[in-house]
PDB file of C-alpha atoms in Angstrom:
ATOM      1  CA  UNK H 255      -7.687  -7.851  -3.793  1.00  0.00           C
ATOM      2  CA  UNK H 256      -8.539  -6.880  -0.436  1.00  0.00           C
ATOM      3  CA  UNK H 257     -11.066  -4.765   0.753  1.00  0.00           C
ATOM      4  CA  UNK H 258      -9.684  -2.504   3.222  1.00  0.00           C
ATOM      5  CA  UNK H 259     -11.251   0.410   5.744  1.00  0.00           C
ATOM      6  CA  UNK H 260      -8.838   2.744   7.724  1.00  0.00           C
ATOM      7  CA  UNK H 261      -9.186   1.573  11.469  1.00  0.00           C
ATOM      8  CA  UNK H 262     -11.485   3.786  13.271  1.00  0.00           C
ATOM      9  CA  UNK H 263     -10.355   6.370  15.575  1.00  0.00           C
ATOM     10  CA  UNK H 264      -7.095   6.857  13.941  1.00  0.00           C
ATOM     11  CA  UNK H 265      -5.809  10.713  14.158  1.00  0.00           C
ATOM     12  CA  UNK H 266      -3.639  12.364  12.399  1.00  0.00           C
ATOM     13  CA  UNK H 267      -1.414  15.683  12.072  1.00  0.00           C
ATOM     14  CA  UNK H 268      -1.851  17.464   9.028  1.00  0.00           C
ATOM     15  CA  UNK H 269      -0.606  20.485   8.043  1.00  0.00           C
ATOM     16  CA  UNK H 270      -1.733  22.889   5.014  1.00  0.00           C
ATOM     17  CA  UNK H 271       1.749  24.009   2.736  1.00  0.00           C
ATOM     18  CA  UNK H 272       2.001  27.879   2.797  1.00  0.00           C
ATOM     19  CA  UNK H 273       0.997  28.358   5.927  1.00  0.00           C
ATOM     20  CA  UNK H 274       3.506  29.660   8.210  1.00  0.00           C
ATOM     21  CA  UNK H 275       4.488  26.423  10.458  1.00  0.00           C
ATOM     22  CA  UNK H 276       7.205  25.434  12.407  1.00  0.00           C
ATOM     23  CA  UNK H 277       6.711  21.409  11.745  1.00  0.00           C
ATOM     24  CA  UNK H 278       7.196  22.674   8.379  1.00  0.00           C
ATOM     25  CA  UNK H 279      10.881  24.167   9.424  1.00  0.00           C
ATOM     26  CA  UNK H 280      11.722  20.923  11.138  1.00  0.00           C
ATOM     27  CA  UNK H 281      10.896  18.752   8.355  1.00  0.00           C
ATOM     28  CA  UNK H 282      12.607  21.061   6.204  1.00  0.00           C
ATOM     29  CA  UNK H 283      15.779  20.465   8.721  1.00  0.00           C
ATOM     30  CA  UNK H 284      15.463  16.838   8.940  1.00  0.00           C
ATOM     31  CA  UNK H 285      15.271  17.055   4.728  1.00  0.00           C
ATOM     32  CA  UNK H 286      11.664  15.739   4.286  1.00  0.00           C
ATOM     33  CA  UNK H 287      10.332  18.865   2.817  1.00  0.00           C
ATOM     34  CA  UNK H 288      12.298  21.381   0.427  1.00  0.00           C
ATOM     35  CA  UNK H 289      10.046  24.599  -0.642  1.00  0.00           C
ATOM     36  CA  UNK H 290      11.089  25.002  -4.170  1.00  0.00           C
ATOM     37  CA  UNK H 291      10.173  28.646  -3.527  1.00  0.00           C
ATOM     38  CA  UNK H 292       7.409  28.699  -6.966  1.00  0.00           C
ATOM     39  CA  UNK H 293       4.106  27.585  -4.779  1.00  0.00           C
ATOM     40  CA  UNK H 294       5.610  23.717  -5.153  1.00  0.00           C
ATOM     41  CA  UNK H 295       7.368  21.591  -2.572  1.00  0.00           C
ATOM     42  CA  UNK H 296       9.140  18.648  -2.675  1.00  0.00           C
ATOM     43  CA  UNK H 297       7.383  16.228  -0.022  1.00  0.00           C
ATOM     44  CA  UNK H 298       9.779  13.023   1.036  1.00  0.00           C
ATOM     45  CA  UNK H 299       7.900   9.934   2.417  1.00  0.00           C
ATOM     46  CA  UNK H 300       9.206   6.849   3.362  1.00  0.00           C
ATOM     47  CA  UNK H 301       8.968   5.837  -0.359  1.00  0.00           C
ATOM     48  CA  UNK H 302      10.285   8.724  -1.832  1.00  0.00           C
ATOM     49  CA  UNK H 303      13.123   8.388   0.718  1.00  0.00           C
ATOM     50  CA  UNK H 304      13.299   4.782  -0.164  1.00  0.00           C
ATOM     51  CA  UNK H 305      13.472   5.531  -3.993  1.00  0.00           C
ATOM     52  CA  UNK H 306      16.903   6.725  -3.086  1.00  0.00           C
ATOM     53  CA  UNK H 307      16.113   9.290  -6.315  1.00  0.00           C
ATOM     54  CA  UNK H 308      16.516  12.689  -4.512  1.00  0.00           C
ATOM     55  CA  UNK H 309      13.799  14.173  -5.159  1.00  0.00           C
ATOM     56  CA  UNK H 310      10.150  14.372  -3.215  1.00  0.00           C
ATOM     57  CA  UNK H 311       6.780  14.343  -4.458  1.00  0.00           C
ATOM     58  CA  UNK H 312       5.695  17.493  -5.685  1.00  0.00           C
ATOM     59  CA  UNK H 313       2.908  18.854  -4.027  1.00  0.00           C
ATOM     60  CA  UNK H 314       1.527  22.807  -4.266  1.00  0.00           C
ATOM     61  CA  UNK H 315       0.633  25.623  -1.694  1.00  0.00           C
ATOM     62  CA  UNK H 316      -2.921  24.868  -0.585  1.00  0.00           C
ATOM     63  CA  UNK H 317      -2.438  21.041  -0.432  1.00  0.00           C
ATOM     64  CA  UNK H 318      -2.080  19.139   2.527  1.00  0.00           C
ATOM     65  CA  UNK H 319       0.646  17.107   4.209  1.00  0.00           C
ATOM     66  CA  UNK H 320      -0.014  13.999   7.085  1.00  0.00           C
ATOM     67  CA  UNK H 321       2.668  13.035   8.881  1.00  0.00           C
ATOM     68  CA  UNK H 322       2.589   9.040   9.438  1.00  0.00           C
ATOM     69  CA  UNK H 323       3.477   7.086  12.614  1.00  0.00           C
ATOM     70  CA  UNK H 324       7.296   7.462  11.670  1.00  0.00           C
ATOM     71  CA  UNK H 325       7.073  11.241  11.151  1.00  0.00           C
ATOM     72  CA  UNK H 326       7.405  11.096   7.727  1.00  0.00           C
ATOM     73  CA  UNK H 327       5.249  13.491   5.585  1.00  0.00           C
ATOM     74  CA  UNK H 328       2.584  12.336   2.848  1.00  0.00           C
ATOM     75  CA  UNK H 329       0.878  14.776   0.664  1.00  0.00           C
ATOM     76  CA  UNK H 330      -2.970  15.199  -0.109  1.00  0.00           C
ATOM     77  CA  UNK H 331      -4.165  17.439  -2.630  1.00  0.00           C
ATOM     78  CA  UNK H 332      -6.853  20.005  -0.596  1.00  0.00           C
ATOM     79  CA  UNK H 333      -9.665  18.721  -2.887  1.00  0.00           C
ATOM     80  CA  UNK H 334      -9.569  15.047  -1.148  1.00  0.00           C
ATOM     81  CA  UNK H 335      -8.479  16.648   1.772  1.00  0.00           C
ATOM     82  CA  UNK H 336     -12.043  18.322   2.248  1.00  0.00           C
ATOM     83  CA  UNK H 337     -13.717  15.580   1.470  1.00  0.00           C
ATOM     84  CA  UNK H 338     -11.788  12.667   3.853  1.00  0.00           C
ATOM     85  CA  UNK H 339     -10.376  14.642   6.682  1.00  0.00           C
ATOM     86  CA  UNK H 340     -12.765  15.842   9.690  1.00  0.00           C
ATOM     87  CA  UNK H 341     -10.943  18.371  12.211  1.00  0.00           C
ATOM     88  CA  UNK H 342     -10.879  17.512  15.689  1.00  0.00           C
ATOM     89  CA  UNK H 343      -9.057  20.337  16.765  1.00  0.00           C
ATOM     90  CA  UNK H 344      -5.788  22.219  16.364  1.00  0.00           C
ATOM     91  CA  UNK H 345      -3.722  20.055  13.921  1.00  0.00           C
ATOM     92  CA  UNK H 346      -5.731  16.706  14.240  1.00  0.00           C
ATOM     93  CA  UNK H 347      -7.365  15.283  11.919  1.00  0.00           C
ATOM     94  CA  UNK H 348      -9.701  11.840  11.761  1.00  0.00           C
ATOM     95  CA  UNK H 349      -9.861  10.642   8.519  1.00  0.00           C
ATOM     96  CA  UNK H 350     -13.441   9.546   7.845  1.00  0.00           C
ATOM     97  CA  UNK H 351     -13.344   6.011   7.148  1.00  0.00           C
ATOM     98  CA  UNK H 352     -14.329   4.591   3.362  1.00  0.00           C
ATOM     99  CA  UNK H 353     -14.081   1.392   2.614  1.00  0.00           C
ATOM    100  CA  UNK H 354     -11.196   0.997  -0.187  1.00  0.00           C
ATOM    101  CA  UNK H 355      -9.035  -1.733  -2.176  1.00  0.00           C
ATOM    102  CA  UNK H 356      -6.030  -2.907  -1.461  1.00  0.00           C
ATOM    103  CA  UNK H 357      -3.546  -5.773  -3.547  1.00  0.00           C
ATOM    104  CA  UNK H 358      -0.152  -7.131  -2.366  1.00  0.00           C
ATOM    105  CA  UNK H 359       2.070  -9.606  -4.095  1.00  0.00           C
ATOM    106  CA  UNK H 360       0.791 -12.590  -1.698  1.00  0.00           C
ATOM    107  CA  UNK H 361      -2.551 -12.273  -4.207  1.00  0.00           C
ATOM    108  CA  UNK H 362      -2.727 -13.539  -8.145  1.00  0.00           C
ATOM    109  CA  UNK H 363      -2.621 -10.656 -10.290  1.00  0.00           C
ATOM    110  CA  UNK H 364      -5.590  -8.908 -10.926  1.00  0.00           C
ATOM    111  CA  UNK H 365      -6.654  -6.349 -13.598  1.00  0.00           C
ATOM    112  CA  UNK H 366      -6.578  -3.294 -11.348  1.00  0.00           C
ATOM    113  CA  UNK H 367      -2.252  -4.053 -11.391  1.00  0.00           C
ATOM    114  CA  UNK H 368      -2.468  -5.280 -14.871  1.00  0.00           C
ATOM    115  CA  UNK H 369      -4.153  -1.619 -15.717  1.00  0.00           C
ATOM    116  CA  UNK H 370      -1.618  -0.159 -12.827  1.00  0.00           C
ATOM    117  CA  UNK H 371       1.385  -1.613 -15.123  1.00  0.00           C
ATOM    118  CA  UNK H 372       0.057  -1.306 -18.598  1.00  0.00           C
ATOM    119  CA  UNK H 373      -1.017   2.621 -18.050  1.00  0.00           C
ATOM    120  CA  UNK H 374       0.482   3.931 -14.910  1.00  0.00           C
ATOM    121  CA  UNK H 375       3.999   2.975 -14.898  1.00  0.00           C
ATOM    122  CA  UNK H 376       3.805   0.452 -11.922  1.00  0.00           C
ATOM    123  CA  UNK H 377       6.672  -1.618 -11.948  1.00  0.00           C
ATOM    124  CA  UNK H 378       7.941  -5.305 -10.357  1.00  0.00           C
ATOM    125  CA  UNK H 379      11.331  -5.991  -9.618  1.00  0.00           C
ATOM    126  CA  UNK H 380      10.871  -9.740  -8.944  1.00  0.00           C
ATOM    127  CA  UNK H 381      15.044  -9.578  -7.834  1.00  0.00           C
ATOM    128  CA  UNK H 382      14.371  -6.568  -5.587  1.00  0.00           C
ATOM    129  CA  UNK H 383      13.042  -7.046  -1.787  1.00  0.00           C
ATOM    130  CA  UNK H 384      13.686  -3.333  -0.571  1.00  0.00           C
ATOM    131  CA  UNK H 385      12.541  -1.808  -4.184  1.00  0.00           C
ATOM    132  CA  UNK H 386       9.978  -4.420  -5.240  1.00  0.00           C
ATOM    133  CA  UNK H 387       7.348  -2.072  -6.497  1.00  0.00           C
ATOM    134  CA  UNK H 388       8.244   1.113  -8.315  1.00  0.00           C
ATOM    135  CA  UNK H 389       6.699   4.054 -10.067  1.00  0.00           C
ATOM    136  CA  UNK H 390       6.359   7.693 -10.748  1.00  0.00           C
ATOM    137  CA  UNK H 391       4.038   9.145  -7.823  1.00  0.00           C
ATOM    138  CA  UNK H 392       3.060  12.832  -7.231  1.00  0.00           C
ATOM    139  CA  UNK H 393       5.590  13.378  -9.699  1.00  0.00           C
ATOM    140  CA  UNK H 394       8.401  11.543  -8.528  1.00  0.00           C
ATOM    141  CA  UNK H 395       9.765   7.781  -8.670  1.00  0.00           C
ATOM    142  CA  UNK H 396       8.834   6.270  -5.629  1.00  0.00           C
ATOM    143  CA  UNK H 397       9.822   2.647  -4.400  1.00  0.00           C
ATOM    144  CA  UNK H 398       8.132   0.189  -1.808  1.00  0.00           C
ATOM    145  CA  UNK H 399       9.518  -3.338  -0.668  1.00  0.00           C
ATOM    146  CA  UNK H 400       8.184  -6.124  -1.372  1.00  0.00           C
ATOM    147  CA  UNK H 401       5.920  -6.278   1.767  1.00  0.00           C
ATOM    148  CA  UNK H 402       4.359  -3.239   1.077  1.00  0.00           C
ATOM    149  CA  UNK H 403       0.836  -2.788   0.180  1.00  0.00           C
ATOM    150  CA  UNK H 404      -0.538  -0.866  -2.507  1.00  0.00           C
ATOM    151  CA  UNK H 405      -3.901   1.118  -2.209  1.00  0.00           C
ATOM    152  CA  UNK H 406      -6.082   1.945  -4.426  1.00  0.00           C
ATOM    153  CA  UNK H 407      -8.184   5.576  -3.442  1.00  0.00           C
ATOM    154  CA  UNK H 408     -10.268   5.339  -6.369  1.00  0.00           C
ATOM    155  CA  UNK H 409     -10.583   3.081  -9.447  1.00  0.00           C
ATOM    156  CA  UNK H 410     -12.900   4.026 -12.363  1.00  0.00           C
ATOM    157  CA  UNK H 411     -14.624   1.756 -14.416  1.00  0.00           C
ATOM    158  CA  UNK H 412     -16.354   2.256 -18.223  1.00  0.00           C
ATOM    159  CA  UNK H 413     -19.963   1.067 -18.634  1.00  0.00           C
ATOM    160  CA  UNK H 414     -18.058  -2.439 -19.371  1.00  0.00           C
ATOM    161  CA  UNK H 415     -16.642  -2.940 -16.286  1.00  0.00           C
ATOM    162  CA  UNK H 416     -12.939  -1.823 -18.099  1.00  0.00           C
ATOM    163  CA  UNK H 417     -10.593   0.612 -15.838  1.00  0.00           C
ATOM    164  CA  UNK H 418     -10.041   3.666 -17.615  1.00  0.00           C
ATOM    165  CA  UNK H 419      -8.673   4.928 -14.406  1.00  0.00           C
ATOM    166  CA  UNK H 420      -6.757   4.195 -11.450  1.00  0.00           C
ATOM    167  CA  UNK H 421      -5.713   6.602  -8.224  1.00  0.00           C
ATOM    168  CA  UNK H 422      -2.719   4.387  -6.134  1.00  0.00           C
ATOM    169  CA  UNK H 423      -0.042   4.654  -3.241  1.00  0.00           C
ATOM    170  CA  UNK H 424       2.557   2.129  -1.729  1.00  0.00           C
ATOM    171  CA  UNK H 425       1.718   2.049   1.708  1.00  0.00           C
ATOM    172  CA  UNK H 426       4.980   0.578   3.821  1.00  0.00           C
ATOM    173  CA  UNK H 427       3.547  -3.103   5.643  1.00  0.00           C
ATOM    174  CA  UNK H 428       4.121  -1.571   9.142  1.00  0.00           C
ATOM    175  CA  UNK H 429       1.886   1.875   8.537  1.00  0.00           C
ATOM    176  CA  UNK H 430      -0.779  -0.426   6.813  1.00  0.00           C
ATOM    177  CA  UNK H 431      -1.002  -2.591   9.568  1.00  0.00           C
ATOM    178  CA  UNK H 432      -1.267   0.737  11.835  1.00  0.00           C
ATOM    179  CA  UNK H 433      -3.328   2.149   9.895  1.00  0.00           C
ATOM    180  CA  UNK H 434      -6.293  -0.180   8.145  1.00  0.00           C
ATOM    181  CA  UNK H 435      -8.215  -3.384   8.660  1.00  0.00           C
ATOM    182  CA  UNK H 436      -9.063  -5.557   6.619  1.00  0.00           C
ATOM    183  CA  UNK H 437     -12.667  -6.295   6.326  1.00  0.00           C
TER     184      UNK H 437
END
């Protein structure tokens, strides 16, 4: 796996869902964001989009959404939110750097995709180069190509050094190379 740190510097727009906001009409427009009208949205990112399944992932009022470099909207519960986004002012954010891991199919396996496949529904479509890497993500099937990265925003480990837990996202090859460095 790789060891990864978001590149330093890097700002973002983010946006809290609820609050009156016309990015959030536009995205609505341009069919990235449907309010389902019961405090839950339907979010769709590049690999929700790519998924070709309809349907967003769900996010609630009070979470957050960050548009990428493509415009396309990612949700963030407000709980991580708090604790990786600093404000710089009006709708910028800096997300505060923190070393994380990172695995593409260029690597052997490894047991954080073993775990990832075995108890989180990742799946490999060794015959698929636009929907290589699949799974159900903030509530919705999501797909990734096969350049794609995925990253891992927390991994828990038992006393023996097993994963009882695993917290993931495809990130699409062009926004990771935007976005992180590899250290």
């Amino acid at each position: 796996m790789y060891k990864i740190i978001k590149k330093q510097g890097k700002i973002v727009e983010a946006y809290r869902l609820g609050e009156d906001n016309v990015l959030f009409k536009n995205l609505q427009k341009e069919n990235k964001l449907l309010d389902l009208h019961n405090g839950k949205y339907e979010v769709f990112s590049q690999e929700a989009v790519n998924s070709e399944s309809g349907h967003g992932q769900v996010a609630e009022k009070g979470d957050w959404i960050r548009l990428d470099s493509a415009g396309y909207p990612y949700p963030c519960t407000d709980e991580w939110f708090k604790e990786n986004m600093r404000h710089i002012e009006g709708d910028k954010y800096e997300q505060i750097p923190k070393p994380l891991m990172a695995w593409d199919c260029t690597q052997h396996m490894c047991q954080e995709i073993f775990f990832l496949i075995e108890k989180k529904g990742l799946k490999i479509d060794e015959n698929s180069q636009q929907k290589y890497y699949s799974a159900m993500l903030w509530g919705n099937p999501e797909a990734a190509a096969k350049n794609a990265v995925i990253v891992f925003y927390d991994i828990s480990y038992d006393q023996d050094g097993m994963i009882v837990d695993a917290e993931y996202n495809f990130v699409e090859r062009g926004e990771f190379n935007k976005t992180y460095n590899i250290i």
